[in-house]
Amino acid sequence: MSASLGATATFARGIHPPEGKHFVAEAAIEVLPTPKSVRIPLLQHIGAPCEATVKPRKSVTAGDVVGDAKAFVSAPVHASISGTTARESNTTLPNGRHVPVVPINAADEQPLEGQALYDDVLGGEWPTQDLDVAAFTSEQIVQMAREAGIVGLGGAAFPTHVKLSHHPDHNVDTLLINGCECEPYLTSDDRVMIESPRSVVCGALLALHSTGARKVIIGIEENKPQAIRALRHAAEGTAVEVQVLQTKYPQGGEKQLISAILQREVPTGGLPFDVGVKVINVGTCSALARAVLRRKPLTHRVVTVTGAGIKVPKNLLVPIGVSYAELIDYCGGLTKDAARVVAGGPMMGFTLGSLDVPVTKGTSGITVLTHQEVRKQEQSNCVRCGRCVDTCPLNLVPTKLALAARYNNTEVAERYSVTACMECGSCAYICPASLPLVQLIRWAKILVHAERAKEKAKAEAKAAKALASTADERPSEGGSEKKEAKPEKEAKPEKEAKPEKEAKPEKEAKPEKEAKPEKEAKPEKEAKPEKEAKPEKEAKPEKEAKPEKEAKPEKSKASKSEK
Ligand code: SF4
Ligand code: SF4
């Protein structure tokens, strides 16, 4: 039964950046013609990387597994086109991570192209109210999600089968489907909801059955009226509810969605299941429905190519592994005043240094900003206005985190819950001093993770030493005990099941060259907390550490659009 709850629900705090959705909100999804080649990254998700399962010069058909891993928190990758594999090589993803790729050169004939491919992925019949979810056990749905390589398509890329798995300690009562797409400019989720609402509803029902939750609600921002109507219509006669939410950034954050719809607050550093909730993206739901009902793996996704710096912005259905450059070419190329290409949207995306980057499962869009949109403001000293603190949707204190980063002070960073930061960029957006708060916070996270890794290694070494000395005291048993004493590295389900804590591996999150606070940080001053209270004198952020800040649309435009 669909619900009409009005556009009143939202979370506390947040910002209203220019939406920028007008470029492609009305552009129907087009199928990209099969590219000459693709490169399938062997790590497109949170968790263990895959290893190639095919050798070079082998013939593969679209949908064949080309990489897999044994770890539970991982997801196989599949050939997105039919063709012949080439020798494994490497690429650098937009987040700075270097990963191996399996190249595939396209065959002359593809099993599905054009409209047939569209119908297979998004179109055709989806049963909705006739869907018999009881025909599948929870374990079967989890298994099919894993085999299909489904990960969170909203950008987090957390393996969906892990999320769908029922855990006896997690008392989940509600499943939320995230249809907010709050990131400015991007419209891929919006188009999926408009054009394939029944696949989303089917996926939501399958996920509901698999997680064992009692209730499923799709949350959509009010700036997507077509999607709201389409999903309400598709959900009629099913258990799926549709809730309209205020348009505000970052409404699509898991914790903000939970707060807005259920008025439950996930504790700092906690996860949705701590308050009985699981959250899945609408695109992921559609992919899950295809995996379970059509037995098709995740080989394609919808990508928005947009912005004033693109000649003909489009929403495209593309094979995983096609290069960004090819998508931009297909959209007519860059305009003369294009200034910056961003993987994702302007708030959370990564500025690209090269367009020779393959699309991954987590690629929701490419945004090209112009010189007018790329604000180049000089950084100044913190004026202690407190706006960043007032804005942070997670109630963090960005100024403290930034200072901790400048002084390489992991203790302060941990005390102020740096790892809870979701890097939404709201604080940096609102900062009148244009401080690179997100880059500094990322740096602090790197330091904290490095510190934790060091401590863990120390503890493990100590434990191994203790075991060795115990073994020495028992010479008849010692040899076998030493060998048996190291299983931990392979089996850590609890830690692996916490996406947010592992979501930003240090190297991914921090292009080292962007922020080098070490040079500024003077160790002897770290011990003087009173200095931390005077950021004006110390804060001289590096000029090169501003990609995200610069990628933001102008604030003056924001206020205009709000009016
Ligand atoms: S980037 Fe982090 S600290 Fe800044 S507003 Fe977002 S969650 Fe808060
Ligand atoms: S960091 Fe920026 S927003 Fe925060 S208090 Fe300082 S000047 Fe204000």
Coordinates of C-alpha atoms and ligand atoms in Angstrom, one line a residue:
M1 CA 0.0 0.0 0.0
S2 CA 1.5 3.3 -1.0
A3 CA 1.4 6.1 1.5
S4 CA 1.0 9.8 1.0
L5 CA 2.9 11.4 3.9
G6 CA 3.6 14.8 2.5
A7 CA 6.8 16.6 1.9
T8 CA 7.5 17.4 5.5
A9 CA 10.0 14.9 6.6
T10 CA 13.7 15.7 6.7
F11 CA 16.8 15.6 9.0
A12 CA 18.3 18.3 11.1
R13 CA 20.9 20.6 9.6
G14 CA 22.2 20.2 6.1
I15 CA 22.5 22.7 3.2
H16 CA 20.8 23.7 0.0
P17 CA 23.4 23.8 -2.8
P18 CA 22.2 24.5 -6.4
E19 CA 20.5 21.4 -7.6
G20 CA 21.8 21.5 -11.2
K21 CA 19.4 18.6 -12.1
H22 CA 17.9 20.5 -15.0
F23 CA 20.6 19.5 -17.5
V24 CA 19.4 15.9 -17.7
A25 CA 16.4 15.4 -15.5
E26 CA 14.2 15.0 -18.6
A27 CA 16.6 13.1 -20.7
A28 CA 15.5 9.5 -21.1
I29 CA 18.1 6.8 -20.6
E30 CA 20.0 6.0 -23.8
V31 CA 21.9 2.8 -24.5
L32 CA 25.6 3.5 -25.3
P33 CA 26.7 1.6 -28.4
T34 CA 29.0 -1.3 -27.5
P35 CA 32.5 0.2 -27.1
K36 CA 35.5 -1.4 -28.8
S37 CA 36.9 -2.4 -25.5
V38 CA 36.3 -2.3 -21.8
R39 CA 38.6 -2.7 -18.8
I40 CA 37.0 -4.5 -15.9
P41 CA 38.6 -3.4 -12.6
L42 CA 39.1 -6.3 -10.2
L43 CA 38.2 -4.1 -7.2
Q44 CA 35.0 -2.1 -7.5
H45 CA 33.6 -2.6 -4.1
I46 CA 34.4 -2.4 -0.4
G47 CA 36.1 -5.6 0.7
A48 CA 38.6 -8.0 -0.6
P49 CA 39.8 -7.5 -4.2
C50 CA 39.1 -10.1 -6.8
E51 CA 41.6 -12.2 -8.7
A52 CA 41.3 -12.7 -12.4
T53 CA 39.6 -16.0 -13.3
V54 CA 40.3 -15.8 -17.0
K55 CA 43.6 -15.9 -18.8
P56 CA 44.6 -13.5 -21.6
R57 CA 43.4 -14.2 -25.2
K58 CA 40.4 -16.2 -24.0
S59 CA 37.0 -15.7 -25.5
V60 CA 34.3 -14.5 -23.0
T61 CA 30.6 -13.8 -23.3
A62 CA 28.9 -10.9 -21.6
G63 CA 28.0 -12.0 -18.1
D64 CA 30.9 -14.4 -17.6
V65 CA 32.8 -14.1 -14.4
V66 CA 36.2 -12.6 -15.0
G67 CA 37.3 -12.0 -11.4
D68 CA 36.3 -13.4 -8.0
A69 CA 37.5 -13.6 -4.4
K70 CA 36.8 -16.2 -1.7
A71 CA 36.2 -13.6 1.0
F72 CA 32.6 -13.1 2.2
V73 CA 32.9 -9.3 1.9
S74 CA 33.7 -9.1 -1.8
A75 CA 31.8 -9.4 -5.1
P76 CA 32.7 -11.1 -8.3
V77 CA 33.1 -9.0 -11.5
H78 CA 31.8 -10.0 -14.9
A79 CA 32.5 -9.4 -18.5
S80 CA 30.2 -6.6 -19.6
I81 CA 30.7 -7.3 -23.3
S82 CA 31.5 -10.4 -25.3
G83 CA 35.0 -10.5 -26.8
T84 CA 38.5 -11.6 -26.1
T85 CA 40.4 -10.9 -23.0
A86 CA 43.8 -9.2 -23.1
R87 CA 46.7 -9.2 -20.7
E88 CA 45.9 -7.9 -17.2
S89 CA 47.0 -4.3 -16.7
N90 CA 46.4 -1.6 -14.1
T91 CA 44.4 1.6 -13.8
T92 CA 44.0 4.3 -11.3
L93 CA 40.4 4.9 -10.2
P94 CA 39.1 8.4 -9.5
N95 CA 39.6 7.9 -5.8
G96 CA 43.3 7.4 -6.4
R97 CA 43.3 3.7 -5.9
H98 CA 45.5 1.6 -8.2
V99 CA 43.7 -1.6 -9.2
P100 CA 44.4 -4.3 -11.7
V101 CA 42.0 -4.6 -14.7
V102 CA 40.9 -7.3 -17.1
P103 CA 40.8 -5.8 -20.6
I104 CA 38.2 -7.2 -23.1
N105 CA 38.3 -6.4 -26.8
A106 CA 34.8 -6.5 -28.2
A107 CA 33.6 -9.2 -30.5
D108 CA 31.9 -8.2 -33.7
E109 CA 28.6 -9.5 -32.5
Q110 CA 27.1 -8.9 -29.0
P111 CA 24.3 -10.9 -27.5
L112 CA 22.3 -7.8 -26.6
E113 CA 22.5 -4.2 -27.9
G114 CA 20.3 -1.2 -28.2
Q115 CA 16.7 -1.6 -27.2
A116 CA 17.1 -5.3 -26.5
L117 CA 19.8 -4.5 -23.9
Y118 CA 17.6 -1.8 -22.4
D119 CA 14.7 -4.2 -22.1
D120 CA 16.9 -6.8 -20.6
V121 CA 18.3 -4.5 -17.9
L122 CA 15.4 -2.1 -17.1
G123 CA 12.4 -2.8 -19.4
G124 CA 10.1 -5.7 -20.0
E125 CA 7.7 -7.1 -17.4
W126 CA 8.3 -7.0 -13.7
P127 CA 5.7 -8.9 -11.6
T128 CA 5.4 -6.4 -8.5
Q129 CA 2.1 -7.5 -6.9
D130 CA 2.3 -10.9 -8.5
L131 CA 5.8 -11.5 -7.2
D132 CA 5.9 -14.6 -5.1
V133 CA 8.9 -13.8 -2.8
A134 CA 8.2 -17.0 -0.8
A135 CA 9.5 -18.9 -3.9
F136 CA 12.9 -17.9 -2.7
T137 CA 14.6 -18.4 0.6
S138 CA 16.6 -15.6 2.2
E139 CA 19.7 -17.6 1.6
Q140 CA 18.9 -18.1 -2.1
I141 CA 18.4 -14.3 -2.6
V142 CA 21.7 -13.6 -0.8
Q143 CA 23.5 -16.2 -2.9
M144 CA 22.0 -14.8 -6.2
A145 CA 23.0 -11.3 -5.2
R146 CA 26.5 -12.5 -4.5
E147 CA 26.8 -14.4 -7.8
A148 CA 25.5 -11.4 -9.7
G149 CA 28.2 -9.2 -8.2
I150 CA 25.7 -6.7 -6.9
V151 CA 27.1 -3.9 -4.8
G152 CA 25.6 -0.6 -3.6
L153 CA 25.1 1.4 -6.8
G154 CA 24.6 4.7 -4.9
G155 CA 28.3 5.1 -4.7
A156 CA 29.3 3.2 -1.6
A157 CA 29.7 -0.1 -3.5
F158 CA 29.2 -2.2 -0.4
P159 CA 28.5 -5.8 -1.4
T160 CA 24.7 -6.2 -1.3
H161 CA 24.7 -9.9 -0.3
V162 CA 26.4 -8.9 2.9
K163 CA 23.7 -6.3 3.6
L164 CA 20.9 -8.7 2.8
S165 CA 22.3 -11.4 5.0
H166 CA 20.3 -12.0 8.1
H167 CA 22.4 -11.7 11.3
P168 CA 21.0 -13.1 14.5
D169 CA 22.4 -10.1 16.5
H170 CA 20.8 -7.5 14.2
N171 CA 17.2 -7.0 15.0
V172 CA 16.2 -5.2 11.7
D173 CA 12.6 -4.2 11.5
T174 CA 12.6 -1.7 8.6
L175 CA 14.2 -1.6 5.2
L176 CA 14.7 1.8 3.7
I177 CA 15.1 2.2 -0.1
N178 CA 17.1 5.3 -0.9
G179 CA 15.7 7.2 -3.8
C180 CA 16.9 10.6 -2.7
E181 CA 19.8 11.2 -5.0
C182 CA 20.6 14.3 -3.2
E183 CA 24.0 14.9 -4.9
P184 CA 23.5 17.9 -7.2
Y185 CA 23.5 17.4 -11.0
L186 CA 23.1 13.6 -10.9
T187 CA 19.9 12.0 -12.2
S188 CA 20.7 8.4 -12.8
D189 CA 18.6 7.1 -9.9
D190 CA 15.8 9.5 -10.8
R191 CA 15.6 8.1 -14.4
V192 CA 15.7 4.5 -13.1
M193 CA 12.7 5.3 -10.8
I194 CA 10.9 6.9 -13.7
E195 CA 11.6 4.4 -16.4
S196 CA 11.8 1.1 -14.4
P197 CA 9.8 1.6 -11.2
R198 CA 8.6 -2.0 -11.2
S199 CA 12.1 -3.4 -11.1
V200 CA 12.8 -1.2 -8.1
V201 CA 9.6 -2.4 -6.3
C202 CA 10.5 -6.0 -7.1
G203 CA 14.0 -5.5 -5.7
A204 CA 12.6 -3.9 -2.6
L205 CA 10.2 -6.8 -2.0
L206 CA 13.0 -9.3 -2.5
A207 CA 15.3 -7.4 -0.1
L208 CA 12.5 -7.1 2.4
H209 CA 12.1 -10.9 2.3
S210 CA 15.8 -11.5 2.5
T211 CA 16.5 -9.2 5.4
G212 CA 13.5 -10.4 7.4
A213 CA 12.4 -6.8 8.0
R214 CA 8.7 -6.1 8.5
K215 CA 8.4 -2.8 6.6
V216 CA 9.9 -1.3 3.5
I217 CA 9.8 2.4 2.6
I218 CA 11.2 4.2 -0.4
G219 CA 12.3 7.7 0.4
I220 CA 12.3 10.2 -2.4
E221 CA 13.1 13.9 -2.4
E222 CA 10.2 16.2 -3.5
N223 CA 12.2 17.5 -6.4
K224 CA 11.5 14.2 -8.2
P225 CA 7.7 14.3 -8.8
Q226 CA 7.7 12.0 -11.8
A227 CA 9.6 9.3 -9.8
I228 CA 7.3 9.7 -6.9
R229 CA 4.3 9.2 -9.1
A230 CA 5.8 6.2 -11.0
L231 CA 6.8 4.4 -7.8
R232 CA 3.5 5.0 -6.1
H233 CA 1.8 3.6 -9.1
A234 CA 4.2 0.6 -9.3
A235 CA 3.9 -0.1 -5.6
E236 CA 0.1 -0.3 -5.5
G237 CA -1.0 -3.6 -4.1
T238 CA 2.4 -4.4 -2.5
A239 CA 4.0 -3.9 0.9
V240 CA 6.1 -1.0 -0.4
E241 CA 5.5 2.5 0.9
V242 CA 6.7 5.7 -0.7
Q243 CA 7.7 8.6 1.5
V244 CA 8.3 12.1 0.1
L245 CA 11.1 14.0 1.7
Q246 CA 12.3 17.6 1.7
T247 CA 15.0 18.4 -0.8
K248 CA 18.0 19.0 1.2
Y249 CA 21.7 17.9 1.1
P250 CA 22.7 15.3 2.2
Q251 CA 19.2 13.8 2.5
G252 CA 20.5 10.6 0.8
G253 CA 23.0 9.9 3.6
E254 CA 21.9 6.7 5.3
K255 CA 21.7 8.3 8.7
Q256 CA 19.9 11.3 7.4
L257 CA 17.4 9.1 5.6
I258 CA 16.8 7.1 8.8
S259 CA 16.3 10.3 10.8
A260 CA 14.0 11.8 8.3
I261 CA 11.7 8.8 7.8
L262 CA 11.8 7.0 11.1
Q263 CA 13.0 9.7 13.5
R264 CA 15.7 7.3 14.8
E265 CA 19.2 8.6 15.4
V266 CA 22.1 6.3 14.5
P267 CA 24.7 6.8 17.2
T268 CA 28.0 8.4 16.3
G269 CA 30.2 5.8 14.8
G270 CA 27.3 3.4 14.6
L271 CA 25.6 1.7 11.7
P272 CA 21.9 1.6 10.6
F273 CA 21.3 -1.8 12.0
D274 CA 22.1 -0.4 15.4
V275 CA 18.6 1.2 15.2
G276 CA 17.0 -1.7 13.4
V277 CA 17.3 -0.5 9.9
K278 CA 19.0 -1.5 6.6
V279 CA 19.3 0.9 3.7
I280 CA 19.6 0.0 0.0
N281 CA 19.8 2.3 -3.0
V282 CA 17.0 2.2 -5.7
G283 CA 19.5 1.3 -8.5
T284 CA 20.7 -1.6 -6.3
C285 CA 17.1 -2.8 -5.9
S286 CA 16.6 -2.8 -9.6
A287 CA 19.8 -4.8 -10.1
L288 CA 18.8 -7.2 -7.4
A289 CA 15.5 -7.8 -9.2
R290 CA 17.3 -8.5 -12.4
A291 CA 19.7 -10.9 -10.7
V292 CA 17.0 -12.9 -9.0
L293 CA 14.1 -12.8 -11.5
R294 CA 16.2 -12.8 -14.7
R295 CA 19.3 -14.4 -13.4
K296 CA 21.5 -11.7 -14.9
P297 CA 24.7 -10.4 -13.3
L298 CA 25.6 -6.7 -12.9
T299 CA 27.2 -5.8 -16.2
H300 CA 25.7 -2.4 -16.9
R301 CA 24.6 0.6 -15.0
V302 CA 23.0 4.0 -15.7
V303 CA 25.5 6.9 -15.6
T304 CA 24.6 10.6 -15.8
V305 CA 27.0 12.7 -17.9
T306 CA 26.1 16.2 -17.2
G307 CA 27.1 19.8 -16.4
A308 CA 27.5 23.0 -18.4
G309 CA 30.9 21.8 -19.5
I310 CA 29.3 18.9 -21.6
K311 CA 27.9 19.6 -25.0
V312 CA 24.9 17.2 -24.8
P313 CA 24.3 16.0 -21.3
K314 CA 22.7 12.5 -21.2
N315 CA 21.7 9.6 -19.0
L316 CA 23.4 6.5 -20.4
L317 CA 23.1 2.8 -19.9
V318 CA 26.7 1.7 -20.2
P319 CA 28.8 -1.4 -19.8
I320 CA 31.0 -1.5 -16.7
G321 CA 34.6 -0.9 -17.7
V322 CA 33.9 1.6 -20.5
S323 CA 36.2 4.7 -20.2
Y324 CA 35.0 8.1 -19.1
A325 CA 36.5 9.6 -22.2
E326 CA 34.2 7.4 -24.4
L327 CA 31.1 8.6 -22.5
I328 CA 32.1 12.2 -22.8
D329 CA 32.8 11.8 -26.6
Y330 CA 29.4 10.2 -27.0
C331 CA 27.9 13.3 -25.3
G332 CA 29.5 15.5 -27.9
G333 CA 32.6 16.3 -25.9
L334 CA 33.6 19.1 -23.6
T335 CA 32.6 22.7 -24.2
K336 CA 35.2 25.4 -24.6
D337 CA 34.8 26.7 -21.1
A338 CA 34.9 23.2 -19.4
A339 CA 37.2 23.6 -16.5
R340 CA 36.9 20.5 -14.4
V341 CA 35.7 16.9 -14.8
V342 CA 34.4 15.3 -11.6
A343 CA 33.7 11.6 -11.1
G344 CA 30.3 11.8 -9.4
G345 CA 28.7 15.0 -8.3
P346 CA 30.3 18.3 -7.2
M347 CA 29.8 17.7 -3.5
M348 CA 31.3 14.3 -3.0
G349 CA 32.9 13.5 -6.3
F350 CA 36.6 13.3 -7.1
T351 CA 38.2 15.6 -9.6
L352 CA 39.7 13.6 -12.5
G353 CA 43.3 14.1 -13.6
S354 CA 42.7 11.8 -16.6
L355 CA 39.7 10.7 -18.6
D356 CA 41.2 7.3 -19.3
V357 CA 39.4 5.8 -16.3
P358 CA 36.9 2.9 -16.5
V359 CA 33.4 3.1 -15.2
T360 CA 32.9 1.0 -12.1
K361 CA 29.8 -0.3 -10.4
G362 CA 29.8 2.7 -8.2
T363 CA 30.0 5.3 -10.9
S364 CA 26.8 7.2 -10.8
G365 CA 27.8 10.2 -12.9
I366 CA 30.4 12.4 -14.5
T367 CA 30.0 16.2 -13.9
V368 CA 31.8 18.7 -16.0
L369 CA 32.0 22.2 -14.5
T370 CA 32.8 25.4 -16.3
H371 CA 35.2 28.1 -15.3
Q372 CA 32.2 30.2 -14.1
E373 CA 31.1 27.4 -11.8
V374 CA 34.5 26.5 -10.4
R375 CA 34.9 28.9 -7.7
K376 CA 38.4 30.0 -7.0
Q377 CA 38.4 31.6 -3.7
E378 CA 41.5 32.3 -1.7
Q379 CA 41.6 30.5 1.6
S380 CA 41.7 32.7 4.6
N381 CA 42.0 32.1 8.3
C382 CA 39.2 30.5 10.3
V383 CA 36.9 33.2 11.5
R384 CA 35.3 31.0 14.1
C385 CA 31.9 31.6 12.8
G386 CA 30.8 28.1 13.8
R387 CA 28.8 27.6 10.6
C388 CA 30.6 24.3 9.8
V389 CA 29.6 23.0 13.2
D390 CA 26.0 24.2 12.8
T391 CA 25.8 22.6 9.4
C392 CA 27.3 19.2 10.0
P393 CA 24.5 16.6 9.7
L394 CA 26.4 14.3 12.0
N395 CA 27.0 16.8 14.8
L396 CA 30.7 16.6 14.3
V397 CA 33.1 19.5 15.0
P398 CA 34.9 20.0 11.7
T399 CA 37.2 22.8 13.0
K400 CA 38.6 20.4 15.7
L401 CA 39.0 17.7 13.1
A402 CA 40.8 20.0 10.7
L403 CA 43.1 21.2 13.5
A404 CA 43.8 17.6 14.5
A405 CA 44.8 16.9 10.9
R406 CA 47.1 19.9 10.8
Y407 CA 48.9 18.8 13.9
N408 CA 48.9 15.1 13.0
N409 CA 47.1 14.6 16.3
T410 CA 45.3 11.3 16.1
E411 CA 44.2 11.4 19.7
V412 CA 42.2 14.6 19.1
A413 CA 40.9 13.3 15.8
E414 CA 39.7 10.1 17.5
R415 CA 38.2 12.0 20.4
Y416 CA 36.2 14.0 17.9
S417 CA 35.1 10.9 16.0
V418 CA 36.8 11.6 12.8
T419 CA 36.0 8.2 11.3
A420 CA 32.3 8.9 11.6
C421 CA 32.6 11.8 9.1
M422 CA 31.0 10.8 5.8
E423 CA 32.8 13.4 3.8
C424 CA 29.6 15.0 2.6
G425 CA 31.4 18.4 2.2
S426 CA 28.6 20.4 3.8
C427 CA 31.1 22.0 6.2
A428 CA 33.5 23.0 3.4
Y429 CA 30.6 24.3 1.3
I430 CA 29.4 26.6 4.0
C431 CA 32.9 27.8 5.3
P432 CA 33.4 31.5 4.5
A433 CA 37.1 31.1 4.8
S434 CA 37.2 28.4 2.1
L435 CA 39.2 26.1 4.2
P436 CA 39.8 22.6 2.8
L437 CA 38.0 20.9 5.6
V438 CA 37.2 17.7 3.8
Q439 CA 40.8 17.1 2.7
L440 CA 42.0 17.8 6.2
I441 CA 39.5 15.4 7.6
R442 CA 40.5 12.7 5.1
W443 CA 44.1 13.2 6.1
A444 CA 43.1 12.8 9.8
K445 CA 41.4 9.6 8.9
I446 CA 44.5 8.3 7.2
L447 CA 46.5 9.0 10.3
V448 CA 44.0 7.4 12.6
H449 CA 43.8 4.2 10.4
A450 CA 47.6 4.1 10.3
E451 CA 47.8 4.4 14.0
R452 CA 45.2 1.7 14.5
A453 CA 47.0 -0.6 12.1
K454 CA 50.2 0.0 13.9
E455 CA 48.6 -0.8 17.2
K456 CA 47.0 -3.9 15.8
A457 CA 50.3 -5.1 14.4
K458 CA 52.0 -4.6 17.7
A459 CA 49.2 -6.5 19.5
E460 CA 49.5 -9.4 17.1
A461 CA 53.2 -9.5 17.4
K462 CA 52.9 -9.6 21.1
A463 CA 50.4 -12.3 21.0
A464 CA 52.5 -14.3 18.6
K465 CA 55.5 -13.9 20.9
A466 CA 53.5 -15.0 23.9
L467 CA 52.3 -18.1 22.0
A468 CA 55.9 -18.8 20.9
S469 CA 57.2 -18.7 24.4
T470 CA 54.3 -20.9 25.6
A471 CA 55.3 -23.3 22.8
D472 CA 58.9 -23.2 23.9
E473 CA 57.8 -24.4 27.3
R474 CA 56.1 -27.3 25.7
P475 CA 58.5 -28.6 23.1
S476 CA 56.6 -31.7 22.2
E477 CA 53.6 -29.6 20.9
G478 CA 55.3 -26.3 19.9
G479 CA 55.7 -26.8 16.2
S480 CA 52.1 -27.4 15.4
E481 CA 50.9 -24.6 17.7
K482 CA 53.0 -22.0 16.0
K483 CA 51.5 -22.8 12.7
E484 CA 48.0 -22.8 13.9
A485 CA 48.2 -19.5 15.6
K486 CA 47.5 -17.1 12.8
P487 CA 44.0 -17.4 11.4
E488 CA 42.8 -13.9 12.2
K489 CA 43.8 -12.2 9.0
E490 CA 41.4 -14.2 6.9
A491 CA 38.4 -14.3 9.2
K492 CA 37.1 -11.0 10.6
P493 CA 33.4 -10.9 9.7
E494 CA 32.4 -8.3 12.3
K495 CA 34.9 -5.7 11.1
E496 CA 34.2 -6.5 7.5
A497 CA 30.5 -6.1 8.0
K498 CA 31.0 -2.4 9.0
P499 CA 31.1 -0.6 5.7
E500 CA 31.6 2.9 7.0
K501 CA 34.6 2.1 9.0
E502 CA 36.2 0.4 6.0
A503 CA 34.6 2.4 3.3
K504 CA 37.5 4.7 2.7
P505 CA 40.7 2.8 2.7
E506 CA 43.3 5.4 3.5
K507 CA 45.0 5.4 0.1
E508 CA 41.7 5.7 -1.7
A509 CA 40.4 8.6 0.3
K510 CA 43.6 10.7 0.2
P511 CA 45.6 11.5 -2.8
E512 CA 48.7 12.3 -0.8
K513 CA 49.7 15.2 -2.8
E514 CA 46.5 17.0 -2.1
A515 CA 47.2 17.7 1.5
K516 CA 50.5 17.7 3.1
P517 CA 50.0 19.0 6.5
E518 CA 53.1 17.3 7.9
K519 CA 55.3 20.1 6.7
E520 CA 53.2 22.6 8.5
A521 CA 52.7 20.5 11.6
K522 CA 55.4 21.2 14.1
P523 CA 55.6 18.3 16.6
E524 CA 56.7 20.4 19.4
K525 CA 53.5 22.5 19.1
E526 CA 51.3 19.4 19.2
A527 CA 51.7 19.3 22.9
K528 CA 50.2 22.7 23.3
P529 CA 46.5 22.5 23.1
E530 CA 46.0 26.2 23.6
K531 CA 47.6 26.7 20.2
E532 CA 44.8 24.6 18.7
A533 CA 42.4 27.2 19.9
K534 CA 44.1 29.8 17.7
P535 CA 43.6 28.6 14.2
E536 CA 44.0 32.0 12.6
K537 CA 47.7 32.1 13.3
E538 CA 48.4 28.5 12.3
A539 CA 46.0 27.9 9.5
K540 CA 47.7 28.3 6.2
P541 CA 46.2 25.5 4.1
E542 CA 48.1 24.5 1.1
K543 CA 46.9 26.0 -2.2
E544 CA 47.0 22.7 -3.9
A545 CA 44.7 21.0 -1.4
K546 CA 41.4 22.3 -2.7
P547 CA 39.9 20.2 -5.4
E548 CA 36.5 19.6 -3.8
K549 CA 36.2 23.1 -2.6
E550 CA 36.9 24.4 -6.1
A551 CA 34.5 22.0 -7.6
K552 CA 31.5 23.5 -5.7
P553 CA 29.0 25.6 -7.5
E554 CA 29.0 29.2 -6.4
K555 CA 27.2 30.0 -3.3
S556 CA 25.6 33.1 -4.8
K557 CA 23.9 30.8 -7.3
A558 CA 22.8 28.6 -4.5
S559 CA 20.9 31.4 -2.8
K560 CA 19.4 32.4 -6.1
S561 CA 18.1 28.9 -6.7
E562 CA 16.7 28.6 -3.3
K563 CA 14.7 31.7 -3.9
Ligands
SF4_1 S1 32.2 16.4 5.7 FE1 32.1 15.4 7.7 S2 32.5 17.0 9.2 FE2 31.9 18.0 7.3 S3 29.7 18.3 7.4 FE3 30.1 16.4 6.4 S4 30.0 14.8 8.0 FE4 30.3 16.8 9.0
SF4_2 S1 36.2 26.4 9.7 FE1 35.1 27.9 8.4 S2 32.9 27.5 8.9 FE2 34.1 26.6 10.5 S3 34.3 28.1 12.1 FE3 36.1 28.4 10.8 S4 35.5 29.9 9.3 FE4 33.6 29.2 10.2

